[in-house]
Amino acid sequence: ILRDVADTLVQSSSRADIEQAVCDRLVTEDEYSFAWIGVLPPDETTVEPRTWTGDGTYLDSVSATVGSGEPTARTAAENDVTVVGNVTDHLRDGEWAQTAVEYGYQSVLSVPLPYGETSYGVLTVYANEPDAFDETTRTVFTDLGKLVGYGLNVAETKQGILAEEVTELELEIGTPGTFLNAVAG
């Protein structure tokens, strides 16, 4: 998987292309039936889907709100891997588990997509079998999350460098006597 995703990162030119290719690649594996990438916007409490492969109506049926216990929301809030080995063990914990079972999902793995101090979101993968994510698979997906985060950083940096648009930023500091005001003066 890591080699295929690395090839995808090299061939893709934008964040959207990378995210879609990663989800597509994971769902072509017979083991996984649904994958999606979402982001937790600043000052928000719900993870917003950016892209997915599989039955996207699942995302319309479940809320990935921080504090809900939903695996993607937990990973986004804690910036750590979340694994649910058997979704049916969590049916009383929240509506997300009931919805997942209705869609046939039996296990879930969610990993952050970090690069340095920046979070590029969360990748969540669902399997139709319980306990589909053993320790080795978790390690591979953790590395995959870091690799995708790196690739997303490269793609955004490249787009920023090659952009033909210029952004002008005006900064106003209302406190006189600050270092920046002294330099500007």
Short mmCIF file of N, CA and C in Angstrom, two decimals:
data_model
loop_
_atom_site.label_atom_id
_atom_site.label_comp_id
_atom_site.label_asym_id
_atom_site.label_seq_id
_atom_site.Cartn_x
_atom_site.Cartn_y
_atom_site.Cartn_z
N ILE A 1 0.83 -1.20 0.00
CA ILE A 1 0.00 0.00 0.00
C ILE A 1 0.87 1.25 0.00
N LEU A 2 1.91 1.27 0.85
CA LEU A 2 2.75 2.47 0.94
C LEU A 2 3.41 2.79 -0.39
N ARG A 3 3.88 1.78 -1.09
CA ARG A 3 4.52 2.01 -2.39
C ARG A 3 3.52 2.59 -3.39
N ASP A 4 2.31 2.03 -3.42
CA ASP A 4 1.29 2.54 -4.34
C ASP A 4 0.91 3.98 -4.02
N VAL A 5 0.79 4.28 -2.74
CA VAL A 5 0.44 5.64 -2.35
C VAL A 5 1.58 6.60 -2.67
N ALA A 6 2.82 6.15 -2.45
CA ALA A 6 3.97 6.99 -2.79
C ALA A 6 3.97 7.32 -4.28
N ASP A 7 3.66 6.33 -5.11
CA ASP A 7 3.56 6.57 -6.56
C ASP A 7 2.45 7.58 -6.85
N THR A 8 1.34 7.44 -6.15
CA THR A 8 0.21 8.36 -6.32
C THR A 8 0.62 9.78 -5.97
N LEU A 9 1.38 9.95 -4.88
CA LEU A 9 1.81 11.28 -4.46
C LEU A 9 2.69 11.94 -5.50
N VAL A 10 3.56 11.15 -6.12
CA VAL A 10 4.46 11.69 -7.13
C VAL A 10 3.67 12.11 -8.38
N GLN A 11 2.65 11.35 -8.73
CA GLN A 11 1.91 11.60 -9.97
C GLN A 11 0.83 12.67 -9.81
N SER A 12 0.38 12.94 -8.60
CA SER A 12 -0.70 13.89 -8.38
C SER A 12 -0.15 15.30 -8.20
N SER A 13 -0.92 16.26 -8.68
CA SER A 13 -0.42 17.63 -8.67
C SER A 13 -1.16 18.55 -7.71
N SER A 14 -2.26 18.10 -7.14
CA SER A 14 -3.01 18.98 -6.24
C SER A 14 -3.47 18.21 -5.02
N ARG A 15 -3.87 18.95 -4.02
CA ARG A 15 -4.37 18.33 -2.79
C ARG A 15 -5.58 17.45 -3.09
N ALA A 16 -6.50 17.95 -3.87
CA ALA A 16 -7.71 17.18 -4.19
C ALA A 16 -7.36 15.88 -4.92
N ASP A 17 -6.41 15.96 -5.86
CA ASP A 17 -5.99 14.75 -6.59
C ASP A 17 -5.39 13.72 -5.65
N ILE A 18 -4.54 14.18 -4.74
CA ILE A 18 -3.89 13.26 -3.80
C ILE A 18 -4.93 12.60 -2.90
N GLU A 19 -5.80 13.40 -2.33
CA GLU A 19 -6.80 12.86 -1.41
C GLU A 19 -7.70 11.84 -2.11
N GLN A 20 -8.16 12.17 -3.32
CA GLN A 20 -9.03 11.24 -4.03
C GLN A 20 -8.29 9.96 -4.41
N ALA A 21 -7.07 10.08 -4.87
CA ALA A 21 -6.29 8.91 -5.26
C ALA A 21 -6.02 7.99 -4.08
N VAL A 22 -5.74 8.55 -2.91
CA VAL A 22 -5.50 7.73 -1.72
C VAL A 22 -6.76 6.95 -1.36
N CYS A 23 -7.90 7.62 -1.31
CA CYS A 23 -9.15 6.93 -0.99
C CYS A 23 -9.47 5.86 -2.03
N ASP A 24 -9.31 6.20 -3.30
CA ASP A 24 -9.57 5.23 -4.38
C ASP A 24 -8.69 4.00 -4.23
N ARG A 25 -7.41 4.22 -3.97
CA ARG A 25 -6.46 3.12 -3.85
C ARG A 25 -6.80 2.20 -2.70
N LEU A 26 -7.20 2.76 -1.58
CA LEU A 26 -7.52 1.95 -0.41
C LEU A 26 -8.77 1.10 -0.61
N VAL A 27 -9.75 1.64 -1.29
CA VAL A 27 -10.99 0.91 -1.49
C VAL A 27 -10.84 -0.16 -2.58
N THR A 28 -9.83 -0.06 -3.42
CA THR A 28 -9.61 -1.14 -4.39
C THR A 28 -9.09 -2.40 -3.71
N GLU A 29 -8.56 -2.25 -2.49
CA GLU A 29 -8.18 -3.43 -1.70
C GLU A 29 -9.48 -4.15 -1.33
N ASP A 30 -9.48 -5.46 -1.41
CA ASP A 30 -10.69 -6.22 -1.08
C ASP A 30 -11.07 -6.08 0.39
N GLU A 31 -10.14 -5.71 1.22
CA GLU A 31 -10.38 -5.64 2.66
C GLU A 31 -11.18 -4.42 3.09
N TYR A 32 -11.14 -3.34 2.32
CA TYR A 32 -11.74 -2.08 2.75
C TYR A 32 -12.87 -1.68 1.83
N SER A 33 -13.97 -1.22 2.43
CA SER A 33 -15.14 -0.89 1.62
C SER A 33 -15.45 0.60 1.55
N PHE A 34 -14.85 1.39 2.43
CA PHE A 34 -15.13 2.82 2.42
C PHE A 34 -13.93 3.55 3.02
N ALA A 35 -13.54 4.66 2.39
CA ALA A 35 -12.45 5.50 2.91
C ALA A 35 -12.82 6.95 2.66
N TRP A 36 -12.49 7.79 3.62
CA TRP A 36 -12.74 9.22 3.44
C TRP A 36 -11.70 10.05 4.18
N ILE A 37 -11.52 11.26 3.68
CA ILE A 37 -10.62 12.22 4.30
C ILE A 37 -11.46 13.44 4.67
N GLY A 38 -11.29 13.86 5.92
CA GLY A 38 -12.00 15.04 6.40
C GLY A 38 -11.06 15.96 7.15
N VAL A 39 -11.51 17.18 7.33
CA VAL A 39 -10.73 18.18 8.07
C VAL A 39 -11.60 18.78 9.17
N LEU A 40 -10.93 19.16 10.25
CA LEU A 40 -11.60 19.87 11.34
C LEU A 40 -11.19 21.33 11.22
N PRO A 41 -12.08 22.17 10.69
CA PRO A 41 -11.74 23.59 10.52
C PRO A 41 -11.46 24.25 11.87
N PRO A 42 -10.62 25.30 11.86
CA PRO A 42 -10.36 26.03 13.10
C PRO A 42 -11.66 26.55 13.69
N ASP A 43 -11.76 26.52 14.99
CA ASP A 43 -12.93 27.03 15.71
C ASP A 43 -14.22 26.28 15.37
N GLU A 44 -14.11 25.07 14.84
CA GLU A 44 -15.28 24.24 14.54
C GLU A 44 -15.23 22.98 15.38
N THR A 45 -16.33 22.27 15.45
CA THR A 45 -16.38 21.05 16.24
C THR A 45 -16.76 19.82 15.42
N THR A 46 -17.00 19.99 14.13
CA THR A 46 -17.40 18.86 13.29
C THR A 46 -16.42 18.71 12.13
N VAL A 47 -15.97 17.48 11.92
CA VAL A 47 -15.07 17.18 10.81
C VAL A 47 -15.86 17.25 9.52
N GLU A 48 -15.34 18.00 8.56
CA GLU A 48 -16.00 18.16 7.26
C GLU A 48 -15.36 17.24 6.24
N PRO A 49 -16.16 16.43 5.55
CA PRO A 49 -15.61 15.56 4.51
C PRO A 49 -15.04 16.36 3.34
N ARG A 50 -13.85 15.96 2.86
CA ARG A 50 -13.26 16.57 1.67
C ARG A 50 -13.41 15.64 0.48
N THR A 51 -13.17 14.35 0.69
CA THR A 51 -13.28 13.38 -0.39
C THR A 51 -13.52 12.00 0.18
N TRP A 52 -14.05 11.09 -0.64
CA TRP A 52 -14.31 9.73 -0.20
C TRP A 52 -14.42 8.80 -1.40
N THR A 53 -14.30 7.52 -1.10
CA THR A 53 -14.53 6.47 -2.09
C THR A 53 -15.36 5.40 -1.40
N GLY A 54 -16.43 5.00 -2.03
CA GLY A 54 -17.38 4.06 -1.45
C GLY A 54 -18.73 4.76 -1.33
N ASP A 55 -19.60 4.21 -0.51
CA ASP A 55 -20.94 4.75 -0.37
C ASP A 55 -20.93 6.02 0.47
N GLY A 56 -20.90 7.15 -0.20
CA GLY A 56 -20.81 8.45 0.46
C GLY A 56 -22.06 8.84 1.23
N THR A 57 -23.17 8.11 1.04
CA THR A 57 -24.37 8.45 1.81
C THR A 57 -24.15 8.18 3.29
N TYR A 58 -23.17 7.35 3.62
CA TYR A 58 -22.82 7.13 5.03
C TYR A 58 -22.49 8.46 5.70
N LEU A 59 -21.76 9.31 5.02
CA LEU A 59 -21.36 10.60 5.59
C LEU A 59 -22.55 11.51 5.83
N ASP A 60 -23.62 11.34 5.05
CA ASP A 60 -24.83 12.12 5.27
C ASP A 60 -25.60 11.62 6.49
N SER A 61 -25.33 10.38 6.88
CA SER A 61 -26.08 9.73 7.94
C SER A 61 -25.41 9.80 9.31
N VAL A 62 -24.17 10.24 9.36
CA VAL A 62 -23.42 10.24 10.61
C VAL A 62 -22.78 11.61 10.83
N SER A 63 -22.66 11.99 12.08
CA SER A 63 -22.04 13.27 12.42
C SER A 63 -20.69 13.01 13.08
N ALA A 64 -19.65 13.59 12.53
CA ALA A 64 -18.30 13.45 13.09
C ALA A 64 -17.99 14.66 13.96
N THR A 65 -18.77 14.82 15.01
CA THR A 65 -18.63 15.94 15.92
C THR A 65 -17.71 15.55 17.07
N VAL A 66 -16.80 16.44 17.40
CA VAL A 66 -15.88 16.20 18.51
C VAL A 66 -16.71 15.93 19.77
N GLY A 67 -16.36 14.89 20.46
CA GLY A 67 -17.07 14.49 21.67
C GLY A 67 -18.14 13.44 21.44
N SER A 68 -18.41 13.13 20.16
CA SER A 68 -19.46 12.16 19.84
C SER A 68 -18.96 10.72 19.95
N GLY A 69 -17.65 10.53 20.03
CA GLY A 69 -17.10 9.17 20.05
C GLY A 69 -16.85 8.62 18.67
N GLU A 70 -17.28 9.32 17.64
CA GLU A 70 -17.07 8.86 16.26
C GLU A 70 -15.56 8.84 16.00
N PRO A 71 -15.03 7.76 15.41
CA PRO A 71 -13.57 7.60 15.27
C PRO A 71 -12.85 8.76 14.58
N THR A 72 -13.40 9.29 13.51
CA THR A 72 -12.75 10.40 12.80
C THR A 72 -12.68 11.62 13.70
N ALA A 73 -13.75 11.92 14.40
CA ALA A 73 -13.78 13.07 15.30
C ALA A 73 -12.79 12.89 16.45
N ARG A 74 -12.68 11.68 16.97
CA ARG A 74 -11.70 11.41 18.04
C ARG A 74 -10.28 11.64 17.54
N THR A 75 -9.98 11.14 16.34
CA THR A 75 -8.64 11.31 15.79
C THR A 75 -8.35 12.78 15.54
N ALA A 76 -9.32 13.51 15.00
CA ALA A 76 -9.12 14.94 14.73
C ALA A 76 -8.88 15.71 16.03
N ALA A 77 -9.62 15.37 17.08
CA ALA A 77 -9.50 16.09 18.34
C ALA A 77 -8.20 15.73 19.08
N GLU A 78 -7.81 14.46 19.03
CA GLU A 78 -6.66 13.99 19.80
C GLU A 78 -5.38 13.90 18.98
N ASN A 79 -5.50 14.04 17.65
CA ASN A 79 -4.36 13.92 16.74
C ASN A 79 -3.60 12.61 16.96
N ASP A 80 -4.38 11.52 17.11
CA ASP A 80 -3.82 10.21 17.36
C ASP A 80 -4.66 9.16 16.64
N VAL A 81 -4.07 8.02 16.39
CA VAL A 81 -4.76 6.92 15.70
C VAL A 81 -5.92 6.42 16.56
N THR A 82 -7.05 6.15 15.91
CA THR A 82 -8.21 5.56 16.57
C THR A 82 -8.55 4.27 15.83
N VAL A 83 -8.68 3.18 16.58
CA VAL A 83 -9.04 1.89 16.00
C VAL A 83 -10.26 1.35 16.73
N VAL A 84 -11.25 0.95 15.97
CA VAL A 84 -12.41 0.27 16.52
C VAL A 84 -12.41 -1.12 15.90
N GLY A 85 -12.02 -2.10 16.68
CA GLY A 85 -11.90 -3.46 16.18
C GLY A 85 -13.22 -4.11 15.85
N ASN A 86 -14.24 -3.82 16.65
CA ASN A 86 -15.55 -4.40 16.41
C ASN A 86 -16.60 -3.33 16.71
N VAL A 87 -17.19 -2.80 15.67
CA VAL A 87 -18.14 -1.70 15.80
C VAL A 87 -19.32 -2.10 16.66
N THR A 88 -19.73 -3.36 16.61
CA THR A 88 -20.91 -3.78 17.38
C THR A 88 -20.68 -3.66 18.89
N ASP A 89 -19.43 -3.62 19.32
CA ASP A 89 -19.13 -3.41 20.73
C ASP A 89 -19.45 -1.99 21.18
N HIS A 90 -19.70 -1.09 20.23
CA HIS A 90 -19.92 0.33 20.53
C HIS A 90 -21.33 0.80 20.19
N LEU A 91 -22.24 -0.13 20.01
CA LEU A 91 -23.60 0.25 19.61
C LEU A 91 -24.28 1.16 20.64
N ARG A 92 -23.94 1.02 21.89
CA ARG A 92 -24.55 1.86 22.92
C ARG A 92 -23.80 3.17 23.12
N ASP A 93 -22.61 3.29 22.51
CA ASP A 93 -21.78 4.48 22.70
C ASP A 93 -22.22 5.66 21.86
N GLY A 94 -22.87 5.41 20.74
CA GLY A 94 -23.27 6.53 19.90
C GLY A 94 -23.94 6.08 18.63
N GLU A 95 -24.61 7.03 18.00
CA GLU A 95 -25.34 6.74 16.77
C GLU A 95 -24.42 6.33 15.62
N TRP A 96 -23.16 6.82 15.65
CA TRP A 96 -22.23 6.50 14.57
C TRP A 96 -22.08 4.98 14.42
N ALA A 97 -22.03 4.25 15.53
CA ALA A 97 -21.83 2.80 15.48
C ALA A 97 -23.05 2.11 14.87
N GLN A 98 -24.22 2.56 15.24
CA GLN A 98 -25.45 1.98 14.68
C GLN A 98 -25.50 2.21 13.17
N THR A 99 -25.14 3.41 12.76
CA THR A 99 -25.13 3.73 11.33
C THR A 99 -24.08 2.90 10.60
N ALA A 100 -22.90 2.76 11.19
CA ALA A 100 -21.84 1.96 10.57
C ALA A 100 -22.29 0.52 10.36
N VAL A 101 -22.94 -0.06 11.36
CA VAL A 101 -23.42 -1.44 11.24
C VAL A 101 -24.48 -1.54 10.14
N GLU A 102 -25.35 -0.54 10.05
CA GLU A 102 -26.36 -0.54 8.98
C GLU A 102 -25.72 -0.57 7.60
N TYR A 103 -24.55 0.04 7.46
CA TYR A 103 -23.83 0.05 6.18
C TYR A 103 -22.92 -1.17 6.03
N GLY A 104 -22.89 -2.03 7.03
CA GLY A 104 -22.08 -3.24 6.96
C GLY A 104 -20.65 -3.08 7.42
N TYR A 105 -20.32 -1.94 8.01
CA TYR A 105 -18.96 -1.71 8.48
C TYR A 105 -18.78 -2.35 9.86
N GLN A 106 -17.75 -3.18 9.99
CA GLN A 106 -17.52 -3.89 11.23
C GLN A 106 -16.30 -3.40 12.01
N SER A 107 -15.37 -2.76 11.31
CA SER A 107 -14.20 -2.20 12.00
C SER A 107 -13.77 -0.91 11.30
N VAL A 108 -13.11 -0.05 12.09
CA VAL A 108 -12.75 1.29 11.61
C VAL A 108 -11.34 1.64 12.08
N LEU A 109 -10.61 2.28 11.20
CA LEU A 109 -9.29 2.82 11.55
C LEU A 109 -9.23 4.26 11.06
N SER A 110 -8.79 5.14 11.93
CA SER A 110 -8.70 6.56 11.59
C SER A 110 -7.31 7.06 11.97
N VAL A 111 -6.62 7.71 11.03
CA VAL A 111 -5.27 8.22 11.28
C VAL A 111 -5.18 9.69 10.91
N PRO A 112 -4.39 10.45 11.68
CA PRO A 112 -4.16 11.86 11.31
C PRO A 112 -3.24 11.96 10.10
N LEU A 113 -3.32 13.09 9.41
CA LEU A 113 -2.47 13.38 8.25
C LEU A 113 -1.59 14.58 8.61
N PRO A 114 -0.53 14.35 9.39
CA PRO A 114 0.29 15.47 9.85
C PRO A 114 1.49 15.74 8.96
N TYR A 115 1.94 16.97 9.00
CA TYR A 115 3.26 17.33 8.49
C TYR A 115 3.79 18.42 9.42
N GLY A 116 4.81 18.08 10.18
CA GLY A 116 5.32 19.02 11.17
C GLY A 116 4.23 19.34 12.17
N GLU A 117 3.97 20.62 12.36
CA GLU A 117 2.93 21.06 13.29
C GLU A 117 1.59 21.26 12.59
N THR A 118 1.52 20.98 11.30
CA THR A 118 0.31 21.20 10.53
C THR A 118 -0.48 19.92 10.41
N SER A 119 -1.79 20.01 10.58
CA SER A 119 -2.67 18.87 10.35
C SER A 119 -3.39 19.08 9.03
N TYR A 120 -3.27 18.09 8.15
CA TYR A 120 -3.97 18.14 6.86
C TYR A 120 -5.26 17.35 6.89
N GLY A 121 -5.69 16.95 8.07
CA GLY A 121 -6.95 16.26 8.21
C GLY A 121 -6.79 14.87 8.77
N VAL A 122 -7.80 14.05 8.46
CA VAL A 122 -7.89 12.70 9.00
C VAL A 122 -8.32 11.76 7.88
N LEU A 123 -7.66 10.61 7.80
CA LEU A 123 -8.04 9.55 6.88
C LEU A 123 -8.72 8.45 7.69
N THR A 124 -9.93 8.07 7.29
CA THR A 124 -10.66 7.00 7.98
C THR A 124 -11.03 5.92 6.98
N VAL A 125 -10.80 4.68 7.39
CA VAL A 125 -11.04 3.52 6.53
C VAL A 125 -11.94 2.54 7.27
N TYR A 126 -12.91 1.96 6.55
CA TYR A 126 -13.87 1.02 7.12
C TYR A 126 -13.73 -0.33 6.44
N ALA A 127 -13.88 -1.39 7.24
CA ALA A 127 -13.82 -2.75 6.71
C ALA A 127 -15.11 -3.48 7.08
N ASN A 128 -15.48 -4.44 6.25
CA ASN A 128 -16.69 -5.22 6.49
C ASN A 128 -16.46 -6.39 7.44
N GLU A 129 -15.24 -6.59 7.87
CA GLU A 129 -14.91 -7.66 8.80
C GLU A 129 -14.47 -7.06 10.13
N PRO A 130 -14.84 -7.70 11.25
CA PRO A 130 -14.32 -7.23 12.53
C PRO A 130 -12.82 -7.49 12.64
N ASP A 131 -12.16 -6.68 13.44
CA ASP A 131 -10.73 -6.82 13.71
C ASP A 131 -9.88 -6.85 12.44
N ALA A 132 -10.21 -6.01 11.49
CA ALA A 132 -9.48 -5.97 10.21
C ALA A 132 -8.16 -5.20 10.32
N PHE A 133 -7.95 -4.50 11.44
CA PHE A 133 -6.78 -3.65 11.57
C PHE A 133 -5.90 -4.14 12.72
N ASP A 134 -5.03 -5.11 12.41
CA ASP A 134 -4.12 -5.62 13.43
C ASP A 134 -2.99 -4.62 13.67
N GLU A 135 -2.07 -4.96 14.56
CA GLU A 135 -1.00 -4.04 14.95
C GLU A 135 -0.12 -3.64 13.76
N THR A 136 0.19 -4.60 12.90
CA THR A 136 1.01 -4.30 11.72
C THR A 136 0.28 -3.33 10.79
N THR A 137 -0.99 -3.58 10.58
CA THR A 137 -1.80 -2.70 9.72
C THR A 137 -1.89 -1.30 10.31
N ARG A 138 -2.02 -1.21 11.61
CA ARG A 138 -2.07 0.11 12.27
C ARG A 138 -0.78 0.87 12.04
N THR A 139 0.34 0.17 12.16
CA THR A 139 1.64 0.80 11.94
C THR A 139 1.76 1.29 10.51
N VAL A 140 1.35 0.45 9.56
CA VAL A 140 1.41 0.83 8.14
C VAL A 140 0.52 2.05 7.89
N PHE A 141 -0.67 2.08 8.46
CA PHE A 141 -1.56 3.21 8.25
C PHE A 141 -1.06 4.48 8.94
N THR A 142 -0.40 4.33 10.07
CA THR A 142 0.20 5.49 10.73
C THR A 142 1.27 6.10 9.84
N ASP A 143 2.11 5.24 9.26
CA ASP A 143 3.14 5.71 8.32
C ASP A 143 2.49 6.30 7.06
N LEU A 144 1.41 5.68 6.62
CA LEU A 144 0.69 6.18 5.46
C LEU A 144 0.16 7.59 5.72
N GLY A 145 -0.39 7.82 6.91
CA GLY A 145 -0.88 9.15 7.27
C GLY A 145 0.21 10.20 7.21
N LYS A 146 1.39 9.85 7.71
CA LYS A 146 2.52 10.78 7.66
C LYS A 146 2.96 11.02 6.21
N LEU A 147 2.98 9.98 5.41
CA LEU A 147 3.36 10.10 4.00
C LEU A 147 2.38 10.97 3.24
N VAL A 148 1.10 10.78 3.47
CA VAL A 148 0.07 11.60 2.81
C VAL A 148 0.17 13.04 3.28
N GLY A 149 0.39 13.25 4.58
CA GLY A 149 0.56 14.62 5.10
C GLY A 149 1.73 15.32 4.42
N TYR A 150 2.84 14.61 4.27
CA TYR A 150 4.01 15.15 3.58
C TYR A 150 3.66 15.50 2.13
N GLY A 151 2.99 14.58 1.44
CA GLY A 151 2.61 14.81 0.04
C GLY A 151 1.67 15.99 -0.11
N LEU A 152 0.73 16.14 0.82
CA LEU A 152 -0.18 17.29 0.76
C LEU A 152 0.56 18.59 0.98
N ASN A 153 1.54 18.58 1.88
CA ASN A 153 2.36 19.76 2.11
C ASN A 153 3.14 20.13 0.85
N VAL A 154 3.74 19.15 0.22
CA VAL A 154 4.51 19.40 -1.01
C VAL A 154 3.60 19.97 -2.09
N ALA A 155 2.42 19.38 -2.27
CA ALA A 155 1.49 19.85 -3.31
C ALA A 155 1.06 21.28 -3.05
N GLU A 156 0.74 21.62 -1.81
CA GLU A 156 0.31 22.98 -1.52
C GLU A 156 1.46 23.98 -1.64
N THR A 157 2.65 23.56 -1.23
CA THR A 157 3.82 24.43 -1.37
C THR A 157 4.11 24.70 -2.84
N LYS A 158 4.06 23.64 -3.65
CA LYS A 158 4.32 23.78 -5.08
C LYS A 158 3.28 24.71 -5.73
N GLN A 159 2.03 24.55 -5.35
CA GLN A 159 0.99 25.42 -5.92
C GLN A 159 1.21 26.87 -5.50
N GLY A 160 1.66 27.08 -4.27
CA GLY A 160 1.94 28.44 -3.81
C GLY A 160 3.09 29.08 -4.56
N ILE A 161 4.10 28.29 -4.85
CA ILE A 161 5.28 28.79 -5.56
C ILE A 161 4.95 29.08 -7.03
N LEU A 162 4.16 28.20 -7.64
CA LEU A 162 3.88 28.33 -9.06
C LEU A 162 2.67 29.20 -9.37
N ALA A 163 1.98 29.65 -8.35
CA ALA A 163 0.78 30.46 -8.57
C ALA A 163 1.13 31.76 -9.28
N GLU A 164 0.26 32.16 -10.17
CA GLU A 164 0.47 33.40 -10.90
C GLU A 164 -0.23 34.57 -10.22
N GLU A 165 -0.91 34.29 -9.15
CA GLU A 165 -1.60 35.35 -8.42
C GLU A 165 -0.72 35.84 -7.29
N VAL A 166 -0.91 37.09 -6.93
CA VAL A 166 -0.18 37.68 -5.81
C VAL A 166 -1.21 38.09 -4.78
N THR A 167 -0.90 37.83 -3.54
CA THR A 167 -1.78 38.23 -2.45
C THR A 167 -1.10 39.33 -1.67
N GLU A 168 -1.81 40.43 -1.51
CA GLU A 168 -1.27 41.54 -0.74
C GLU A 168 -1.88 41.50 0.64
N LEU A 169 -1.04 41.60 1.64
CA LEU A 169 -1.48 41.52 3.02
C LEU A 169 -1.16 42.83 3.71
N GLU A 170 -2.15 43.40 4.35
CA GLU A 170 -1.96 44.64 5.09
C GLU A 170 -2.11 44.33 6.57
N LEU A 171 -1.12 44.71 7.35
CA LEU A 171 -1.10 44.44 8.77
C LEU A 171 -1.15 45.76 9.53
N GLU A 172 -2.10 45.86 10.42
CA GLU A 172 -2.22 47.07 11.22
C GLU A 172 -2.08 46.71 12.69
N ILE A 173 -1.11 47.33 13.34
CA ILE A 173 -0.90 47.10 14.76
C ILE A 173 -1.25 48.39 15.47
N GLY A 174 -2.30 48.33 16.26
CA GLY A 174 -2.83 49.54 16.88
C GLY A 174 -2.11 49.99 18.13
N THR A 175 -1.19 49.21 18.62
CA THR A 175 -0.48 49.58 19.84
C THR A 175 0.81 50.31 19.47
N PRO A 176 0.90 51.63 19.76
CA PRO A 176 2.13 52.34 19.43
C PRO A 176 3.27 51.85 20.34
N GLY A 177 4.47 51.96 19.84
CA GLY A 177 5.62 51.61 20.65
C GLY A 177 6.04 50.15 20.54
N THR A 178 5.32 49.36 19.74
CA THR A 178 5.75 47.97 19.56
C THR A 178 6.95 47.95 18.64
N PHE A 179 7.66 46.84 18.66
CA PHE A 179 8.86 46.69 17.84
C PHE A 179 8.54 46.90 16.35
N LEU A 180 7.48 46.29 15.86
CA LEU A 180 7.14 46.41 14.45
C LEU A 180 6.79 47.84 14.06
N ASN A 181 6.10 48.57 14.95
CA ASN A 181 5.81 49.97 14.66
C ASN A 181 7.08 50.80 14.63
N ALA A 182 8.01 50.50 15.50
CA ALA A 182 9.30 51.23 15.52
C ALA A 182 10.06 50.97 14.24
N VAL A 183 10.07 49.74 13.77
CA VAL A 183 10.79 49.40 12.52
C VAL A 183 10.11 50.09 11.34
N ALA A 184 8.79 50.06 11.30
CA ALA A 184 8.07 50.70 10.20
C ALA A 184 8.29 52.20 10.20
N GLY A 185 8.42 52.77 11.39
CA GLY A 185 8.65 54.21 11.49
C GLY A 185 10.01 54.58 11.01
#
